[in-house]
mmCIF file with all atom_site columns, C-alpha atoms in Angstrom:
data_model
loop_
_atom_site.group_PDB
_atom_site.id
_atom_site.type_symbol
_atom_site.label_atom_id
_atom_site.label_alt_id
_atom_site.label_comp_id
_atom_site.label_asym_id
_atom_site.label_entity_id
_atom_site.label_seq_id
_atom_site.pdbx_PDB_ins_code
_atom_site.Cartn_x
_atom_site.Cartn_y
_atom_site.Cartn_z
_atom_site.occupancy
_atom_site.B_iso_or_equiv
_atom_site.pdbx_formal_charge
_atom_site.auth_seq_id
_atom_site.auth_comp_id
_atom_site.auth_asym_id
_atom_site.auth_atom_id
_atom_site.pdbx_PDB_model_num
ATOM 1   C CA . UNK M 1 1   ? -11.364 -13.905 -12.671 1.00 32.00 ? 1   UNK M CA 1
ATOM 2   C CA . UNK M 1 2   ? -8.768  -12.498 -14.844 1.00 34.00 ? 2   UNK M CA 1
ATOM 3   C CA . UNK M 1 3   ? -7.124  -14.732 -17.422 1.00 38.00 ? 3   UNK M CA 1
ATOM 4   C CA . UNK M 1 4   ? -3.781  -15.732 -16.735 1.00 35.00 ? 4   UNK M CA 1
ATOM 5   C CA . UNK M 1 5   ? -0.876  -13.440 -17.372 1.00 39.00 ? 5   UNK M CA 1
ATOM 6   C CA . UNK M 1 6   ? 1.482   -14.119 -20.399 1.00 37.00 ? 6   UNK M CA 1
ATOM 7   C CA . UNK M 1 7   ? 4.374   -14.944 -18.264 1.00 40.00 ? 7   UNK M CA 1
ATOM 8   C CA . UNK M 1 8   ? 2.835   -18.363 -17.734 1.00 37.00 ? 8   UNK M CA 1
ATOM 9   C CA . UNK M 1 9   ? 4.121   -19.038 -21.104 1.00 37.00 ? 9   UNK M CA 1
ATOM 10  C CA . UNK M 1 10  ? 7.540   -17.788 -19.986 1.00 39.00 ? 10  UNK M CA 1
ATOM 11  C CA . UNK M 1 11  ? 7.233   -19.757 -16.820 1.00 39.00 ? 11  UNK M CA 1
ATOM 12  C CA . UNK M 1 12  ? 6.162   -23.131 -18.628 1.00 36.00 ? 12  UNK M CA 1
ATOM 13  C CA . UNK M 1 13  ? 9.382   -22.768 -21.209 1.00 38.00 ? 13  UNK M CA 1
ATOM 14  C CA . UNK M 1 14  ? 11.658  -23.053 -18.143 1.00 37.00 ? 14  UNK M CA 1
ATOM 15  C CA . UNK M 1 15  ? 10.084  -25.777 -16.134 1.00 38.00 ? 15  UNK M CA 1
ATOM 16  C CA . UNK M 1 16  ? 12.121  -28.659 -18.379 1.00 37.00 ? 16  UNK M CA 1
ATOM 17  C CA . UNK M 1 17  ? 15.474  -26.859 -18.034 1.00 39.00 ? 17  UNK M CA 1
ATOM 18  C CA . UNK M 1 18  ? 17.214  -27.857 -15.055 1.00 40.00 ? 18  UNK M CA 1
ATOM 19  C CA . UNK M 1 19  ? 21.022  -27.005 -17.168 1.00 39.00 ? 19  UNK M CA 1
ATOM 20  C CA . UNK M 1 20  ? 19.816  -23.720 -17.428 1.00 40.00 ? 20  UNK M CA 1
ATOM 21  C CA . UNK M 1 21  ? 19.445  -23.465 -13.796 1.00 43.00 ? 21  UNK M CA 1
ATOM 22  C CA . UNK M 1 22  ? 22.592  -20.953 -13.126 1.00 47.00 ? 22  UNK M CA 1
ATOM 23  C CA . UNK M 1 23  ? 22.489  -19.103 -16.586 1.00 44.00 ? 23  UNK M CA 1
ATOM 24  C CA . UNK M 1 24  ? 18.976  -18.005 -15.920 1.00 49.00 ? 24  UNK M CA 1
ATOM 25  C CA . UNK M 1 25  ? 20.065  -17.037 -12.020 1.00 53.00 ? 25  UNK M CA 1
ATOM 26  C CA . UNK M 1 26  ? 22.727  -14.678 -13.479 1.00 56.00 ? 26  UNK M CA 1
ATOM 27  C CA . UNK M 1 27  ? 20.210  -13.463 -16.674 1.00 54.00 ? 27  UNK M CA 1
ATOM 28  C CA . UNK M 1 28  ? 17.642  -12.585 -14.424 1.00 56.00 ? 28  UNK M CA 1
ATOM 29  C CA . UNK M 1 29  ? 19.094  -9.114  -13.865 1.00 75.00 ? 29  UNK M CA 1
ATOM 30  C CA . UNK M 1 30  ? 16.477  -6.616  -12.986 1.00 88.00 ? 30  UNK M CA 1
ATOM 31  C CA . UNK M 1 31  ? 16.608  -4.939  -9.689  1.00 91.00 ? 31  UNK M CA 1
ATOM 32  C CA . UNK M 1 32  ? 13.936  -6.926  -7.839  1.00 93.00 ? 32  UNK M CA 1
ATOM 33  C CA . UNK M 1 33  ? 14.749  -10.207 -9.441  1.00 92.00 ? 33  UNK M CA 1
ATOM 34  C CA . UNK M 1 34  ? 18.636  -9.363  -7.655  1.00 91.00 ? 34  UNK M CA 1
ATOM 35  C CA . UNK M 1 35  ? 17.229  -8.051  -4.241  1.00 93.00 ? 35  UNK M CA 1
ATOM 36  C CA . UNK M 1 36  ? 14.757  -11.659 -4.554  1.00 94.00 ? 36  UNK M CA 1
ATOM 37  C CA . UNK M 1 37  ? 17.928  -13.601 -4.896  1.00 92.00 ? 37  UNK M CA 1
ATOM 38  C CA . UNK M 1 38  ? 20.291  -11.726 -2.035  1.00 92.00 ? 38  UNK M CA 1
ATOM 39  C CA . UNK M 1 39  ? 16.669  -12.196 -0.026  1.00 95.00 ? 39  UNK M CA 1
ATOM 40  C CA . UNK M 1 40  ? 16.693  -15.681 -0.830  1.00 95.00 ? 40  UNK M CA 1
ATOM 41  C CA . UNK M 1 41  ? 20.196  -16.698 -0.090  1.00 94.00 ? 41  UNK M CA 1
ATOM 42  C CA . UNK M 1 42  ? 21.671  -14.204 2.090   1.00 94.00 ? 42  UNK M CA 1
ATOM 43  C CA . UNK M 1 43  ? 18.684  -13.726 4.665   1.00 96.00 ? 43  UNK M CA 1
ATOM 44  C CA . UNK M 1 44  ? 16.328  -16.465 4.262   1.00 96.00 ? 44  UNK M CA 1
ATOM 45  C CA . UNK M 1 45  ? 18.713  -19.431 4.292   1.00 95.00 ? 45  UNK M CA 1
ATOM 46  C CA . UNK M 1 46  ? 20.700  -18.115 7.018   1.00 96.00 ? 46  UNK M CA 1
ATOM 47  C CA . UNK M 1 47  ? 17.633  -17.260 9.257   1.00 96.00 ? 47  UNK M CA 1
ATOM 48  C CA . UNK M 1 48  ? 16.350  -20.337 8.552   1.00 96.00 ? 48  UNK M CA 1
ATOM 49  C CA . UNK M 1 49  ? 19.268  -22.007 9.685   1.00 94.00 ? 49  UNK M CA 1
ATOM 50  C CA . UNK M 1 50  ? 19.492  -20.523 12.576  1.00 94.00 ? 50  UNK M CA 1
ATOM 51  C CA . UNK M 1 51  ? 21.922  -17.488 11.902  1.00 95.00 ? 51  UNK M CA 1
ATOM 52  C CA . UNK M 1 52  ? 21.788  -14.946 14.782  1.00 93.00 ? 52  UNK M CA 1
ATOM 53  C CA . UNK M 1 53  ? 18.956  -12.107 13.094  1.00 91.00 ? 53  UNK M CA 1
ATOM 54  C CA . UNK M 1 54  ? 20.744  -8.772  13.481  1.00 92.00 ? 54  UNK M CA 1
ATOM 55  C CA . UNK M 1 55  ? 24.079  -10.407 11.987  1.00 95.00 ? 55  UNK M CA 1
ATOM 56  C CA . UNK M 1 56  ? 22.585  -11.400 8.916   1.00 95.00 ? 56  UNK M CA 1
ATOM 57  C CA . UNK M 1 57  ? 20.225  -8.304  8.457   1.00 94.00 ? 57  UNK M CA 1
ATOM 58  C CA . UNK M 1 58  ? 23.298  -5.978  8.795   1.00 93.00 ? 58  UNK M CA 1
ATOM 59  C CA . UNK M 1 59  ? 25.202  -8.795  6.213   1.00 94.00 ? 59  UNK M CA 1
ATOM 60  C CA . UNK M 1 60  ? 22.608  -8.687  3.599   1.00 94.00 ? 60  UNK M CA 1
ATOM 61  C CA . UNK M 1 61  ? 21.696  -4.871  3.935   1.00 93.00 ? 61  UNK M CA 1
ATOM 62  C CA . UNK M 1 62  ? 18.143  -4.856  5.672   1.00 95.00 ? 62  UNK M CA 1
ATOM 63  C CA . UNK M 1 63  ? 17.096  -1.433  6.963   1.00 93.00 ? 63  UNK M CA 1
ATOM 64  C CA . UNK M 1 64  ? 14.519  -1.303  9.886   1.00 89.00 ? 64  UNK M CA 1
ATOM 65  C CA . UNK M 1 65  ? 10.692  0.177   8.224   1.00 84.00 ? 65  UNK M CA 1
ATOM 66  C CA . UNK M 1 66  ? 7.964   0.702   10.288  1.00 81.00 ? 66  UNK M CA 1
ATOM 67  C CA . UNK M 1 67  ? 9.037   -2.381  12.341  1.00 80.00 ? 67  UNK M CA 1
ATOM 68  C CA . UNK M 1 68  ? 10.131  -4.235  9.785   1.00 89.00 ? 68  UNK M CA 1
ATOM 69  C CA . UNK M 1 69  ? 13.343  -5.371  8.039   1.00 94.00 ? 69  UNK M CA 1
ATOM 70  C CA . UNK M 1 70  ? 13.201  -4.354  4.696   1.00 95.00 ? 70  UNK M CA 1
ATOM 71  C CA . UNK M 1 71  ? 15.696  -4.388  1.766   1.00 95.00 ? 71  UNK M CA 1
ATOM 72  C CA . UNK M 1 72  ? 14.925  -1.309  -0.627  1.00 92.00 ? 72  UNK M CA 1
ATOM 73  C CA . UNK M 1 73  ? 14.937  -1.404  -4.112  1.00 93.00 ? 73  UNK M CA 1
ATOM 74  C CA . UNK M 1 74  ? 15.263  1.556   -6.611  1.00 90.00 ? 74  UNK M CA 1
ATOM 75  C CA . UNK M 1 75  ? 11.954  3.325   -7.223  1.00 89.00 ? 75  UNK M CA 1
ATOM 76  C CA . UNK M 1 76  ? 10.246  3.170   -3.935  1.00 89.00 ? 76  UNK M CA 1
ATOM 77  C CA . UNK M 1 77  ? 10.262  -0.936  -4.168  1.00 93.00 ? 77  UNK M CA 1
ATOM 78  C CA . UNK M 1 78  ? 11.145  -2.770  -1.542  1.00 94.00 ? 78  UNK M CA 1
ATOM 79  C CA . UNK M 1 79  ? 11.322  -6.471  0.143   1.00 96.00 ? 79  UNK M CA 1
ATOM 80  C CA . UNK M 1 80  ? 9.585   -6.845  3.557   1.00 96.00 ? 80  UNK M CA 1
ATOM 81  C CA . UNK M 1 81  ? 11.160  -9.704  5.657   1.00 96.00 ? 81  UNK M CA 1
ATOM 82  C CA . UNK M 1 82  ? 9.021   -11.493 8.008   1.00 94.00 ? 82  UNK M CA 1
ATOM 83  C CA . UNK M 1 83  ? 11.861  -13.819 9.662   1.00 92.00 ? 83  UNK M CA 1
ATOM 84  C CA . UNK M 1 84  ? 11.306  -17.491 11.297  1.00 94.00 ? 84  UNK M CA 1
ATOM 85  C CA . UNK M 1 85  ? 9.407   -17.809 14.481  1.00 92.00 ? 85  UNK M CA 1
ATOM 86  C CA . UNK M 1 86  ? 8.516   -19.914 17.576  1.00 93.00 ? 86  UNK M CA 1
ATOM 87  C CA . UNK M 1 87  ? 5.758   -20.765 15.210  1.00 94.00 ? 87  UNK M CA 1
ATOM 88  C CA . UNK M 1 88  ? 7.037   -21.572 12.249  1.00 93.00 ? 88  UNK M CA 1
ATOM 89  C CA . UNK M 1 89  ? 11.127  -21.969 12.890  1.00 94.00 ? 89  UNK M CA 1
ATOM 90  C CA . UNK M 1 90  ? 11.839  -23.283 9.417   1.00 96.00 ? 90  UNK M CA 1
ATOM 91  C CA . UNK M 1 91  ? 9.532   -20.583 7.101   1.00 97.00 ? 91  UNK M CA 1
ATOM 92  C CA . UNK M 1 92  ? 11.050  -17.563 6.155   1.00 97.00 ? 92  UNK M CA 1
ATOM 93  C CA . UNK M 1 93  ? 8.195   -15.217 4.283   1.00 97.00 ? 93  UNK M CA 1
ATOM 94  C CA . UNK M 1 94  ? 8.959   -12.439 1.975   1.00 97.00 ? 94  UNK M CA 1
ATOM 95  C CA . UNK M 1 95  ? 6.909   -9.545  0.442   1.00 96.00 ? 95  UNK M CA 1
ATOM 96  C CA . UNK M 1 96  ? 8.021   -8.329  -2.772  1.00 96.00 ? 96  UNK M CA 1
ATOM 97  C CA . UNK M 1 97  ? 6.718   -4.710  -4.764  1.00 95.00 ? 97  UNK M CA 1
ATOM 98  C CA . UNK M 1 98  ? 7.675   -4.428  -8.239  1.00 94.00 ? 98  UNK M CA 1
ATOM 99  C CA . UNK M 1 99  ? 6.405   -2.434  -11.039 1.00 92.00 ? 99  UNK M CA 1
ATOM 100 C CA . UNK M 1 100 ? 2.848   -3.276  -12.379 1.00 92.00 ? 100 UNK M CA 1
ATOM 101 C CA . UNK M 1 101 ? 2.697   -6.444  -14.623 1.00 90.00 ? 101 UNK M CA 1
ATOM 102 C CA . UNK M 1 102 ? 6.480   -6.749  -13.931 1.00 90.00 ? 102 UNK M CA 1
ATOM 103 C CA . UNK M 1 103 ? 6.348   -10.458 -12.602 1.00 90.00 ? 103 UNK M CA 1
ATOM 104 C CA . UNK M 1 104 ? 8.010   -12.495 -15.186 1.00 90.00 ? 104 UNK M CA 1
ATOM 105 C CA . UNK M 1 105 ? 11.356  -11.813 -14.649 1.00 92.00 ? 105 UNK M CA 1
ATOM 106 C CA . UNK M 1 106 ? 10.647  -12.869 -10.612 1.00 93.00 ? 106 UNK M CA 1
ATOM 107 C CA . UNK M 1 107 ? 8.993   -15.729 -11.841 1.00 91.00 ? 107 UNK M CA 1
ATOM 108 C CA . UNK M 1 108 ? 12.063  -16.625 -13.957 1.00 90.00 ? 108 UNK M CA 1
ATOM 109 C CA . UNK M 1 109 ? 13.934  -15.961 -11.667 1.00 91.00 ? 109 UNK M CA 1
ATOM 110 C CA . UNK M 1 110 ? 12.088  -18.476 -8.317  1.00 92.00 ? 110 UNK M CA 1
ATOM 111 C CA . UNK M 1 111 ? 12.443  -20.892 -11.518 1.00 91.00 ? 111 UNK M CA 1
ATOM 112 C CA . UNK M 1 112 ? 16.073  -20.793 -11.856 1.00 90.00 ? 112 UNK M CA 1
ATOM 113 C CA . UNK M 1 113 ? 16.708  -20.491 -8.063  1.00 91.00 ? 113 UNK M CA 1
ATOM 114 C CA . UNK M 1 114 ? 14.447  -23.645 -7.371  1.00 92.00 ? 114 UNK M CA 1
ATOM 115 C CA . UNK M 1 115 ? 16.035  -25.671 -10.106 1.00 91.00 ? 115 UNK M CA 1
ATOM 116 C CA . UNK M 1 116 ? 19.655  -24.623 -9.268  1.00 89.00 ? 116 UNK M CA 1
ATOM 117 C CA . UNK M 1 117 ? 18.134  -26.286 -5.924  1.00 89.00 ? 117 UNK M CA 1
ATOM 118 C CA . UNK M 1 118 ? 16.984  -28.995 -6.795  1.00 90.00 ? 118 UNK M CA 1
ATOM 119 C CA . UNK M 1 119 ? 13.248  -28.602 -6.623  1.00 91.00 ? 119 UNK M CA 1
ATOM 120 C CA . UNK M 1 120 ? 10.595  -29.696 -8.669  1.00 90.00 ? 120 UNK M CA 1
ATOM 121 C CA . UNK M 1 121 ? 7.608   -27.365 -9.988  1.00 89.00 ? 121 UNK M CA 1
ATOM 122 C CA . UNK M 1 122 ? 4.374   -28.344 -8.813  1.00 89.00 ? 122 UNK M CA 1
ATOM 123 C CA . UNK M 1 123 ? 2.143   -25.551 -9.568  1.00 83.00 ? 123 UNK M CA 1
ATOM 124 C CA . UNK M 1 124 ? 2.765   -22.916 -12.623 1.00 82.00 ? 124 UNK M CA 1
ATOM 125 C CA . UNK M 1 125 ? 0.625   -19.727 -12.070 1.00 82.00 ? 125 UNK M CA 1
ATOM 126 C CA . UNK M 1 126 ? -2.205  -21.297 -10.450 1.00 80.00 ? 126 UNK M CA 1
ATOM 127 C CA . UNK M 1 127 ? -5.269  -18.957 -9.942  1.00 79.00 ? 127 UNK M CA 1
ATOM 128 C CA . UNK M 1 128 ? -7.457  -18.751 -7.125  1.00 85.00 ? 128 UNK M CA 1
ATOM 129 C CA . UNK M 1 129 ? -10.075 -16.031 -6.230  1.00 83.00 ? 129 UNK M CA 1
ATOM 130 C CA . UNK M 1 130 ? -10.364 -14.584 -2.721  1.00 81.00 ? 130 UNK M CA 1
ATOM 131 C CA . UNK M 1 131 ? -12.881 -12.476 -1.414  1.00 83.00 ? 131 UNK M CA 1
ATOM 132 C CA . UNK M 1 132 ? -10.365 -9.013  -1.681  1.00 82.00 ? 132 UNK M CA 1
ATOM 133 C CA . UNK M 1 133 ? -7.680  -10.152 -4.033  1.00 87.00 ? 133 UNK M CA 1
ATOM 134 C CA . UNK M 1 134 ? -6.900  -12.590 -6.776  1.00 88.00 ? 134 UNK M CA 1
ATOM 135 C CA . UNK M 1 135 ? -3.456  -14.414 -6.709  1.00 89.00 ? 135 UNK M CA 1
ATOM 136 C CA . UNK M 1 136 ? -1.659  -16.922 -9.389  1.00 90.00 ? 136 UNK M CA 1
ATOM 137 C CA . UNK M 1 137 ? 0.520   -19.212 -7.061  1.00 92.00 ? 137 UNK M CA 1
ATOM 138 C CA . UNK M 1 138 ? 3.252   -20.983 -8.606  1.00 92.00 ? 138 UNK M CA 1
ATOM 139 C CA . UNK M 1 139 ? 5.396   -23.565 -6.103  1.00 94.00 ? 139 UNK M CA 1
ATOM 140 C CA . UNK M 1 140 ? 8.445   -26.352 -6.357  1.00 95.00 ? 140 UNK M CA 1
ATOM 141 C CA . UNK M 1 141 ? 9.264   -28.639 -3.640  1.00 95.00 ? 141 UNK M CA 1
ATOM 142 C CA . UNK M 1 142 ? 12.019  -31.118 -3.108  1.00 94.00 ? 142 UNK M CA 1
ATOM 143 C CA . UNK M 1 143 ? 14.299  -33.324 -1.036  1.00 92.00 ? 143 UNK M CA 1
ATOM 144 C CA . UNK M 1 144 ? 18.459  -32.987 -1.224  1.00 86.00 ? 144 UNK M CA 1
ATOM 145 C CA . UNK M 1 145 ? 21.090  -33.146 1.288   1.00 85.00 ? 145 UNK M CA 1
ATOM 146 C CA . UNK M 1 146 ? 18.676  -34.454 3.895   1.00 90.00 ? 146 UNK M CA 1
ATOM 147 C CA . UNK M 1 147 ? 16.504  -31.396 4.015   1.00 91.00 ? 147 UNK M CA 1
ATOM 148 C CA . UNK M 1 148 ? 12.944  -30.836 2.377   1.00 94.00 ? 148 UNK M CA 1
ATOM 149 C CA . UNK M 1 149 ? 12.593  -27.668 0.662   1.00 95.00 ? 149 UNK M CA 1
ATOM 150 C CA . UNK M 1 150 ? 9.322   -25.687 -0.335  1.00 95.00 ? 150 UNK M CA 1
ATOM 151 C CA . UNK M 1 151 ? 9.216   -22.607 -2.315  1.00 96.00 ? 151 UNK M CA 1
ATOM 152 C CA . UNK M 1 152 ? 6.403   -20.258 -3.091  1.00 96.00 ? 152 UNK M CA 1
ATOM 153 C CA . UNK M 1 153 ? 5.532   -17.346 -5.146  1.00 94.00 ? 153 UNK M CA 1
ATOM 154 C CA . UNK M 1 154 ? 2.112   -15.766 -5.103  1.00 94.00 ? 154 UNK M CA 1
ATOM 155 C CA . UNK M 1 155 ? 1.320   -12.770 -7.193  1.00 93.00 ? 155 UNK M CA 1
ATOM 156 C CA . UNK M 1 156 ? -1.800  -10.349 -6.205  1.00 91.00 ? 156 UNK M CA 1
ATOM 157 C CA . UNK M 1 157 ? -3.962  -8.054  -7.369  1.00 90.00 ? 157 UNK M CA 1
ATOM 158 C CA . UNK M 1 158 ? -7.098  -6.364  -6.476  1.00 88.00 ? 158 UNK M CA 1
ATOM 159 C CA . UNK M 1 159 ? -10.304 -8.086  -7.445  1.00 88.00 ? 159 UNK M CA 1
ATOM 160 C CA . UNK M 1 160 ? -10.578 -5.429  -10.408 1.00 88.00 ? 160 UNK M CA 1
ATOM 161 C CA . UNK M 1 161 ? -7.065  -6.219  -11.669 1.00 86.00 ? 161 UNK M CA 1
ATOM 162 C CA . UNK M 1 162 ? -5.162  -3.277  -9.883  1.00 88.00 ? 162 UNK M CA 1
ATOM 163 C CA . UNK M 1 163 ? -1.865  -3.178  -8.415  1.00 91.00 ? 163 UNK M CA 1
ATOM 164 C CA . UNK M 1 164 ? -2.204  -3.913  -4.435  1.00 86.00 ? 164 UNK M CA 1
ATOM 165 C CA . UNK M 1 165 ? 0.578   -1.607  -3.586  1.00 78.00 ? 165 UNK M CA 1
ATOM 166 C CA . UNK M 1 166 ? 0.584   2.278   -4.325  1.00 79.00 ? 166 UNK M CA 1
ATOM 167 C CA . UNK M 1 167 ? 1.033   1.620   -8.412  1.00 90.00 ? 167 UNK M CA 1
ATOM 168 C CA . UNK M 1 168 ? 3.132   -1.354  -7.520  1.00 93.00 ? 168 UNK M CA 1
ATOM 169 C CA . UNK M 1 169 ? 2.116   -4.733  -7.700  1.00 93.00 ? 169 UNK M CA 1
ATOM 170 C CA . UNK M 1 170 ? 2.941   -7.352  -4.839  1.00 94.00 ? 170 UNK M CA 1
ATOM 171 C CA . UNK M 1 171 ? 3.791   -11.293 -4.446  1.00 95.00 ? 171 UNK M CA 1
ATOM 172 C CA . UNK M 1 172 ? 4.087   -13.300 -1.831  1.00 96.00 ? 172 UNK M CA 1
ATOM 173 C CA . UNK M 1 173 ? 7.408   -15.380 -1.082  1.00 97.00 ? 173 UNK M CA 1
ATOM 174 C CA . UNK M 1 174 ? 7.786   -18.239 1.174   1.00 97.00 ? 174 UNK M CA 1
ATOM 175 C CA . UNK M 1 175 ? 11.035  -20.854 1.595   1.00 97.00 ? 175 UNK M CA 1
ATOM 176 C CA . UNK M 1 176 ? 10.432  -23.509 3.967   1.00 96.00 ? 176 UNK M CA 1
ATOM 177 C CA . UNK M 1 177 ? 13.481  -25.526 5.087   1.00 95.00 ? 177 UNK M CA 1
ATOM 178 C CA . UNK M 1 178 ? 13.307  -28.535 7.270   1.00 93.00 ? 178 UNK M CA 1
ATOM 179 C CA . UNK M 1 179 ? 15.386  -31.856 8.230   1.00 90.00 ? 179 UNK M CA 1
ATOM 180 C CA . UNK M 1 180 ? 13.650  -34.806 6.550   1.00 84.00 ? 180 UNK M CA 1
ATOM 181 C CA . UNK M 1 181 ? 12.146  -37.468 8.106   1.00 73.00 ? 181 UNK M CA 1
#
């Protein structure tokens, strides 16, 4: 397994810092760290609460790719949004390509969103070993406003440490909203 990636460190510096919350939202300024946030709050939340789906895709800018809504980021990048379902009516799961080893300022940036929210870190780039990829999951969970919230970011790479993605690497983002009990 590959050894953890230095923006563990990064990630670990934040995890005390709930004041920071909203600077670090508005410092995390690179392209896919902006498109994660306008995925976050301006498709996610909204699906998730039940916002009619072609409303908030045309609000928040989603394009239709290969069946798909997908908000495009500069350089070929791009945010695949897999929307609530019968299934799972309160899980909103995002796929995010970014340039190789470009993860920290995501990370930072799930960090800041989740604290600004209220959520508490439970895992910091946890690795685990599958049989085709390798991923470093970090999650926060909490309970406000009478909902429970769940957040997760899971980065990938191939089992020999290459990008997933044509020379891009991928994660794995998934909010989870519900009433609590």
């Amino acid at each position: 397994m590959r050894a953890i990636a230095p923006c563990a460190a990064a990630a670990l510096s934040l995890l005390t810092a709930p004041a920071l919350a909203q600077t670090r939202l508005q410092d995390s300024r690179t392209p896919e760290a902006v498109a994660l946030q306008t995925a976050l709050e301006r498709v996610c939340m909204p699906l998730i609460a039940g916002e009619d789906p072609d409303r908030v895709a045309k609000t928040a800018g989603l394009r239709e790719r290969d069946g798909q809504w997908a908000l495009g980021i500069d350089g070929g990048k791009q945010i695949l949004v897999l929307p609530p379902s019968v299934a799972n009516p309160n899980v909103c799961s995002l796929t995010v390509t970014y340039d190789v080893d470009g993860g920290k300022p995501l990370l930072e940036l799930m960090n800041a969103w989740a604290l600004a929210n209220r959520l508490e870190v439970r895992r910091v780039r946890e690795p685990s070993e599958g049989p085709l990829r390798d991923r470093w999951t970090s999650s926060w969970e909490g309970e406000a406003d009478g909902r429970s919230t769940a957040l997760v970011f899971s980065e990938e790479k191939t089992k020999d440490g290459r990008p997933v993605g044509r020379d891009l690497d991928q994660a794995t983002v998934l909010l989870s909203v519900a009433k609590s009990t």
